[in-house]
Short mmCIF file of C-alpha atoms and ligand atoms in Angstrom, two decimals:
data_model
loop_
_atom_site.label_atom_id
_atom_site.label_comp_id
_atom_site.label_asym_id
_atom_site.label_seq_id
_atom_site.Cartn_x
_atom_site.Cartn_y
_atom_site.Cartn_z
CA MET A 1 39.05 124.27 232.02
CA ILE A 2 41.37 121.41 231.17
CA GLY A 3 43.31 122.08 234.35
CA LYS A 4 47.07 121.99 234.56
CA SER A 5 47.62 118.97 232.33
CA LEU A 6 45.84 116.55 229.99
CA LEU A 7 46.73 113.05 231.17
CA GLY A 8 43.66 111.19 229.90
CA LEU A 9 39.96 111.49 229.07
CA GLU A 10 38.80 109.56 232.13
CA GLY A 11 36.75 112.02 234.15
CA VAL A 12 36.96 114.83 231.56
CA ASP A 13 33.43 116.24 231.29
CA LYS A 14 31.28 116.80 228.24
CA SER A 15 31.60 120.59 228.18
CA THR A 16 35.40 120.40 228.24
CA ILE A 17 35.43 117.95 225.32
CA ARG A 18 32.87 120.22 223.55
CA THR A 19 35.18 123.23 223.99
CA ILE A 20 38.15 121.30 222.56
CA LEU A 21 36.13 119.98 219.59
CA ASP A 22 34.71 123.45 218.83
CA GLU A 23 38.20 124.98 218.91
CA THR A 24 39.36 122.11 216.68
CA CYS A 25 36.88 123.27 213.98
CA VAL A 26 38.42 126.76 214.11
CA MET A 27 41.90 125.30 213.77
CA ARG A 28 40.84 122.97 210.95
CA ASN A 29 39.69 126.05 209.02
CA HIS A 30 43.11 127.61 209.50
CA ILE A 31 44.76 124.41 208.21
CA ASP A 32 42.39 124.12 205.25
CA ASN A 33 43.20 127.79 204.41
CA ASN A 34 46.93 127.06 204.68
CA GLU A 35 47.33 129.56 207.54
CA LYS A 36 50.45 128.50 209.42
CA ASN A 37 51.62 131.71 211.05
CA LEU A 38 49.10 132.35 213.80
CA LYS A 39 51.37 133.85 216.50
CA VAL A 40 48.96 133.09 219.39
CA LEU A 41 51.64 131.21 221.37
CA GLN A 42 54.58 133.57 220.85
CA GLY A 43 56.82 133.47 223.91
CA LYS A 44 55.65 129.99 224.96
CA SER A 45 58.01 127.03 225.01
CA ILE A 46 57.11 123.41 224.38
CA ILE A 47 59.34 120.32 224.60
CA THR A 48 58.48 116.81 223.41
CA LEU A 49 59.87 113.82 225.24
CA PHE A 50 59.09 110.62 223.31
CA TYR A 51 60.40 107.39 224.82
CA GLU A 52 58.50 105.37 222.18
CA ASN A 53 58.35 105.58 218.41
CA SER A 54 55.91 107.92 216.73
CA THR A 55 55.21 109.40 213.32
CA ARG A 56 51.85 111.16 213.45
CA THR A 57 51.59 112.22 217.06
CA ARG A 58 55.04 113.76 217.53
CA THR A 59 55.16 115.46 214.13
CA SER A 60 51.67 116.91 214.40
CA PHE A 61 52.40 118.31 217.86
CA GLU A 62 55.52 119.95 216.42
CA ASP A 63 53.61 121.41 213.46
CA ALA A 64 50.84 122.54 215.79
CA GLY A 65 53.25 124.36 218.11
CA LYS A 66 55.14 126.00 215.25
CA TYR A 67 51.99 127.08 213.36
CA LEU A 68 50.87 128.82 216.56
CA GLY A 69 54.22 130.56 217.00
CA ALA A 70 55.57 128.70 220.04
CA CYS A 71 59.23 127.88 220.58
CA PHE A 72 59.37 124.13 220.00
CA VAL A 73 62.10 121.63 220.89
CA ASN A 74 62.11 117.90 220.26
CA MET A 75 64.22 116.01 222.73
CA ALA A 76 65.74 112.99 221.02
CA VAL A 77 65.59 110.59 223.95
CA SER A 78 68.10 108.17 222.45
CA ASN A 79 70.69 111.01 222.20
CA SER A 80 69.93 112.48 225.62
CA SER A 81 71.19 111.78 229.12
CA VAL A 82 68.38 109.24 229.41
CA ALA A 83 70.78 106.96 227.54
CA LYS A 84 73.28 107.58 230.38
CA GLY A 85 70.83 106.30 232.96
CA GLU A 86 69.06 109.50 234.07
CA SER A 87 65.63 108.83 235.59
CA LEU A 88 62.42 110.08 234.02
CA VAL A 89 61.73 112.45 236.90
CA ASP A 90 65.28 113.89 236.85
CA THR A 91 65.04 114.45 233.09
CA GLY A 92 61.62 116.08 233.58
CA ILE A 93 62.90 118.39 236.32
CA THR A 94 65.88 119.39 234.14
CA ILE A 95 63.54 120.36 231.30
CA ASP A 96 61.26 122.13 233.76
CA ARG A 97 64.08 124.31 235.10
CA MET A 98 64.66 125.63 231.58
CA GLY A 99 61.33 127.43 231.94
CA THR A 100 59.40 125.09 229.69
CA ASP A 101 55.66 125.81 229.63
CA LEU A 102 54.52 122.42 228.34
CA ILE A 103 56.04 118.95 228.14
CA ILE A 104 54.44 116.48 225.73
CA MET A 105 55.46 112.94 226.64
CA ARG A 106 55.05 109.42 225.27
CA HIS A 107 56.26 106.54 227.42
CA SER A 108 55.92 102.76 227.47
CA VAL A 109 54.89 102.72 231.13
CA SER A 110 51.24 103.35 232.05
CA GLY A 111 51.11 106.21 234.55
CA ALA A 112 54.50 107.70 233.55
CA CYS A 113 52.88 110.99 232.47
CA LYS A 114 51.12 111.35 235.83
CA MET A 115 54.44 110.79 237.58
CA LEU A 116 56.09 113.46 235.43
CA ASP A 117 53.18 115.85 235.98
CA GLU A 118 53.54 115.53 239.75
CA SER A 119 57.26 116.42 239.55
CA VAL A 120 57.22 119.50 237.30
CA ASN A 121 55.73 122.99 237.17
CA ALA A 122 55.26 122.74 233.40
CA LYS A 123 51.94 121.53 232.02
CA VAL A 124 51.97 117.99 230.63
CA ILE A 125 50.12 116.37 227.73
CA ASN A 126 50.06 112.60 227.60
CA ALA A 127 50.92 111.55 224.04
CA GLY A 128 50.39 107.87 224.94
CA ASP A 129 51.43 106.08 228.14
CA GLY A 130 51.78 102.32 227.86
CA MET A 131 48.39 100.59 227.74
CA HIS A 132 46.67 103.41 229.64
CA GLU A 133 45.50 106.45 227.65
CA HIS A 134 46.17 108.46 224.50
CA PRO A 135 43.75 111.38 224.90
CA THR A 136 44.71 113.44 221.84
CA GLN A 137 44.18 110.41 219.57
CA ALA A 138 40.65 109.93 220.92
CA LEU A 139 39.95 113.65 220.56
CA LEU A 140 41.04 113.61 216.92
CA ASP A 141 38.97 110.48 216.33
CA MET A 142 35.91 112.20 217.82
CA ALA A 143 36.60 115.36 215.77
CA THR A 144 36.70 113.20 212.61
CA MET A 145 33.44 111.41 213.47
CA GLU A 146 31.74 114.71 214.23
CA GLU A 147 32.99 116.20 210.96
CA ILE A 148 31.50 113.25 209.04
CA PHE A 149 28.25 112.67 210.95
CA GLY A 150 27.55 116.09 212.50
CA SER A 151 27.12 114.74 216.04
CA LEU A 152 28.47 112.07 218.38
CA GLU A 153 25.17 111.66 220.22
CA GLY A 154 23.77 108.18 219.48
CA LEU A 155 26.59 107.39 217.02
CA LYS A 156 27.38 103.66 216.90
CA VAL A 157 31.11 102.90 216.95
CA ALA A 158 32.69 99.43 216.77
CA ILE A 159 36.33 99.15 217.86
CA ILE A 160 37.94 95.98 216.54
CA GLY A 161 41.39 94.63 217.40
CA ASP A 162 43.90 94.55 220.21
CA ILE A 163 41.76 96.31 222.83
CA LYS A 164 43.79 94.95 225.75
CA HIS A 165 47.00 96.77 224.85
CA SER A 166 45.36 99.81 223.31
CA ARG A 167 45.56 103.21 224.98
CA VAL A 168 43.65 104.49 221.92
CA ALA A 169 40.68 102.21 222.68
CA ARG A 170 40.62 103.20 226.36
CA SER A 171 40.65 106.95 225.66
CA ASN A 172 38.02 106.53 222.94
CA ILE A 173 35.76 104.57 225.28
CA TYR A 174 35.92 107.34 227.91
CA GLY A 175 35.46 110.15 225.39
CA LEU A 176 32.81 108.58 223.18
CA LEU A 177 30.63 107.45 226.09
CA THR A 178 30.87 110.93 227.65
CA MET A 179 29.71 112.44 224.36
CA GLY A 180 26.71 110.07 224.08
CA ALA A 181 27.99 107.59 221.50
CA GLU A 182 27.48 103.81 221.77
CA VAL A 183 30.63 101.69 221.77
CA THR A 184 30.95 98.02 220.76
CA LEU A 185 34.22 96.13 221.20
CA CYS A 186 35.37 93.00 219.41
CA ALA A 187 38.64 91.08 219.79
CA PRO A 188 39.90 87.59 220.48
CA ARG A 189 39.15 86.89 224.16
CA THR A 190 42.89 87.03 224.95
CA LEU A 191 43.03 90.61 223.62
CA LEU A 192 40.11 91.89 225.72
CA PRO A 193 40.70 93.14 229.28
CA ILE A 194 38.68 91.21 231.87
CA GLY A 195 35.63 93.20 233.02
CA ILE A 196 35.79 95.73 230.17
CA GLU A 197 31.95 95.52 229.93
CA ASP A 198 31.82 97.45 233.22
CA MET A 199 32.98 100.55 231.35
CA GLY A 200 29.53 100.65 229.68
CA VAL A 201 30.43 99.12 226.33
CA ARG A 202 28.91 96.20 224.39
CA VAL A 203 31.28 93.29 223.74
CA CYS A 204 30.81 90.89 220.80
CA SER A 205 32.82 87.77 220.08
CA SER A 206 31.96 87.76 216.38
CA VAL A 207 33.23 90.60 214.21
CA GLU A 208 30.15 90.27 211.98
CA GLU A 209 27.86 90.88 214.94
CA ALA A 210 29.98 93.81 216.15
CA ILE A 211 29.97 95.58 212.78
CA THR A 212 26.31 95.03 211.89
CA GLY A 213 24.43 98.34 212.07
CA VAL A 214 27.31 100.57 213.19
CA ASP A 215 28.32 103.95 211.74
CA VAL A 216 32.05 103.76 212.43
CA VAL A 217 34.36 100.74 212.26
CA MET A 218 37.64 101.52 214.00
CA GLY A 219 40.48 99.05 213.42
CA LEU A 220 43.39 98.73 215.84
CA ARG A 221 46.91 97.44 215.29
CA ILE A 222 48.01 94.30 217.09
CA GLN A 223 50.51 95.71 219.62
CA LEU A 224 53.10 92.95 219.34
CA GLU A 225 55.61 95.12 221.23
CA ARG A 226 53.40 94.93 224.35
CA GLN A 227 52.64 91.20 224.19
CA LYS A 228 54.91 89.06 226.33
CA LYS A 229 53.69 85.84 224.73
CA SER A 230 51.66 85.00 221.68
CA LEU A 231 48.00 85.70 222.43
CA PHE A 232 46.56 84.32 219.18
CA PRO A 233 47.64 81.51 216.85
CA SER A 234 48.90 83.51 213.86
CA ILE A 235 48.55 86.80 211.99
CA ALA A 236 46.82 84.94 209.13
CA GLU A 237 44.28 83.45 211.50
CA TYR A 238 43.70 86.82 213.16
CA ASN A 239 43.01 88.36 209.76
CA LYS A 240 40.64 85.53 208.84
CA TYR A 241 38.46 86.01 211.93
CA TYR A 242 38.86 89.70 212.76
CA GLY A 243 40.26 91.51 209.68
CA ILE A 244 38.05 94.26 208.24
CA ASN A 245 37.33 93.57 204.57
CA ASP A 246 34.72 94.47 201.95
CA LYS A 247 32.33 91.70 202.96
CA ARG A 248 32.41 92.67 206.64
CA MET A 249 32.20 96.43 205.97
CA LYS A 250 28.93 95.84 204.05
CA LEU A 251 27.30 94.78 207.34
CA ALA A 252 27.71 98.30 208.72
CA ASN A 253 25.10 101.05 208.19
CA ASP A 254 24.78 102.88 204.87
CA GLY A 255 27.31 105.71 204.99
CA ALA A 256 29.48 103.90 207.54
CA VAL A 257 33.20 104.73 207.54
CA PHE A 258 36.47 103.00 208.42
CA MET A 259 38.93 104.65 210.80
CA HIS A 260 42.29 103.62 212.28
CA PRO A 261 44.78 105.55 214.45
CA GLY A 262 47.73 104.28 212.41
CA PRO A 263 50.23 102.90 211.83
CA VAL A 264 48.25 100.33 209.84
CA ASN A 265 49.44 96.81 209.16
CA ARG A 266 47.84 96.28 205.74
CA GLY A 267 46.33 92.86 205.29
CA VAL A 268 46.28 92.20 209.05
CA GLU A 269 43.64 94.36 210.74
CA VAL A 270 42.25 95.73 207.46
CA SER A 271 42.42 94.90 203.76
CA SER A 272 44.03 97.35 201.33
CA SER A 273 40.72 97.45 199.43
CA ILE A 274 39.03 99.09 202.45
CA LEU A 275 42.04 101.17 203.54
CA ASP A 276 42.40 102.71 200.08
CA SER A 277 38.66 103.13 199.49
CA LYS A 278 36.47 106.19 199.95
CA LEU A 279 35.12 104.56 203.12
CA SER A 280 38.49 105.13 204.79
CA PHE A 281 39.03 108.37 206.75
CA VAL A 282 42.51 107.46 207.98
CA ASN A 283 44.14 110.39 206.17
CA ARG A 284 41.48 112.84 207.38
CA GLN A 285 42.24 111.63 210.92
CA VAL A 286 45.82 112.82 210.39
CA THR A 287 44.67 116.34 209.43
CA ASN A 288 42.27 116.40 212.36
CA GLY A 289 45.16 115.28 214.57
CA LEU A 290 46.97 118.50 213.71
CA ALA A 291 43.79 120.54 214.29
CA VAL A 292 43.07 118.95 217.69
CA ARG A 293 46.64 119.49 218.86
CA MET A 294 46.59 123.13 217.73
CA ALA A 295 43.30 123.55 219.62
CA LEU A 296 44.70 122.01 222.79
CA LEU A 297 47.93 123.99 222.72
CA LYS A 298 45.96 127.20 222.29
CA LEU A 299 43.48 126.32 225.06
CA MET A 300 46.21 125.22 227.47
CA LEU A 301 48.87 127.85 226.76
CA GLY A 302 47.08 130.80 225.17
CA GLU A 303 46.22 133.96 227.10
C1 NCD B 1 48.77 104.65 218.34
C2 NCD B 1 49.62 104.64 219.60
O1 NCD B 1 50.79 104.99 219.58
O2 NCD B 1 49.07 104.29 220.62
N1 NCD B 1 49.29 105.38 217.27
C3 NCD B 1 49.15 106.72 217.19
O3 NCD B 1 49.38 107.47 218.11
N2 NCD B 1 48.70 107.20 216.01
C4 NCD B 1 48.35 103.29 217.96
C5 NCD B 1 49.39 102.27 217.60
O4 NCD B 1 50.59 102.45 217.79
O5 NCD B 1 48.99 101.23 217.10
#
């Protein structure tokens, strides 16, 4: 159903996302019951190829593969022949010829995963490519929202922060709109892609307006590593106008929650008082990240 590879959520239909989210619930039960020896992927081999830093995504893919019984190898890019000048495609083909069933890749260049996918027989999961997509993050975000609210249909989600450089925002927009949620974006004008409204989202210039009446407030990190020049005056000023704090969170609906893909810069995109409060589901997102990745590995590699 997912096809050979999962490169993004653009064009992925509702029933496919439904299948992944349903399987995620099954996997979450296994995690909550501490069942880590499931053996459904015995004989399958998975390799991660991360050209960018990661804590949650890479580790949870590794746990997911091992809990399901797959043979799992992490390629340390900085210690590999990549450091000797080997091209991405040549590295991919080398891994492919080892009989690898699935390559999970993160890369700083948008479209790099598609390029890899076109060069190898192995399946590919995009674990984040530049400013393009990060499908498993959006799937775990949707799984978390569904766990809290029961359904994504009609759910009001505000995404606040560096939308322009965020593959997380892009994948969430595709996924959430497909599942019937309403998406509002808010960022300084310099951190919003031109024409983003055409994706079917509401755009607000004031964070107060964006948050008022929503069910989910999703904060995003300022991606300084992707900004070639300063796109806003200072971190302090960003926090003053766009930071999520107690006063701003009160504008959201009763029962509203705070989410963030991590890593969080405390005191920049969100205050510690919100991040450490019971409104914050950031840690639950991490558990759901493991569940979603187990679900995907099983759906893509299982018999
Ligand atoms: C995100 C990413 O790498 O795109 N992190 C993640 O996967 N949890 C967001 C970020 O780095 O800010």
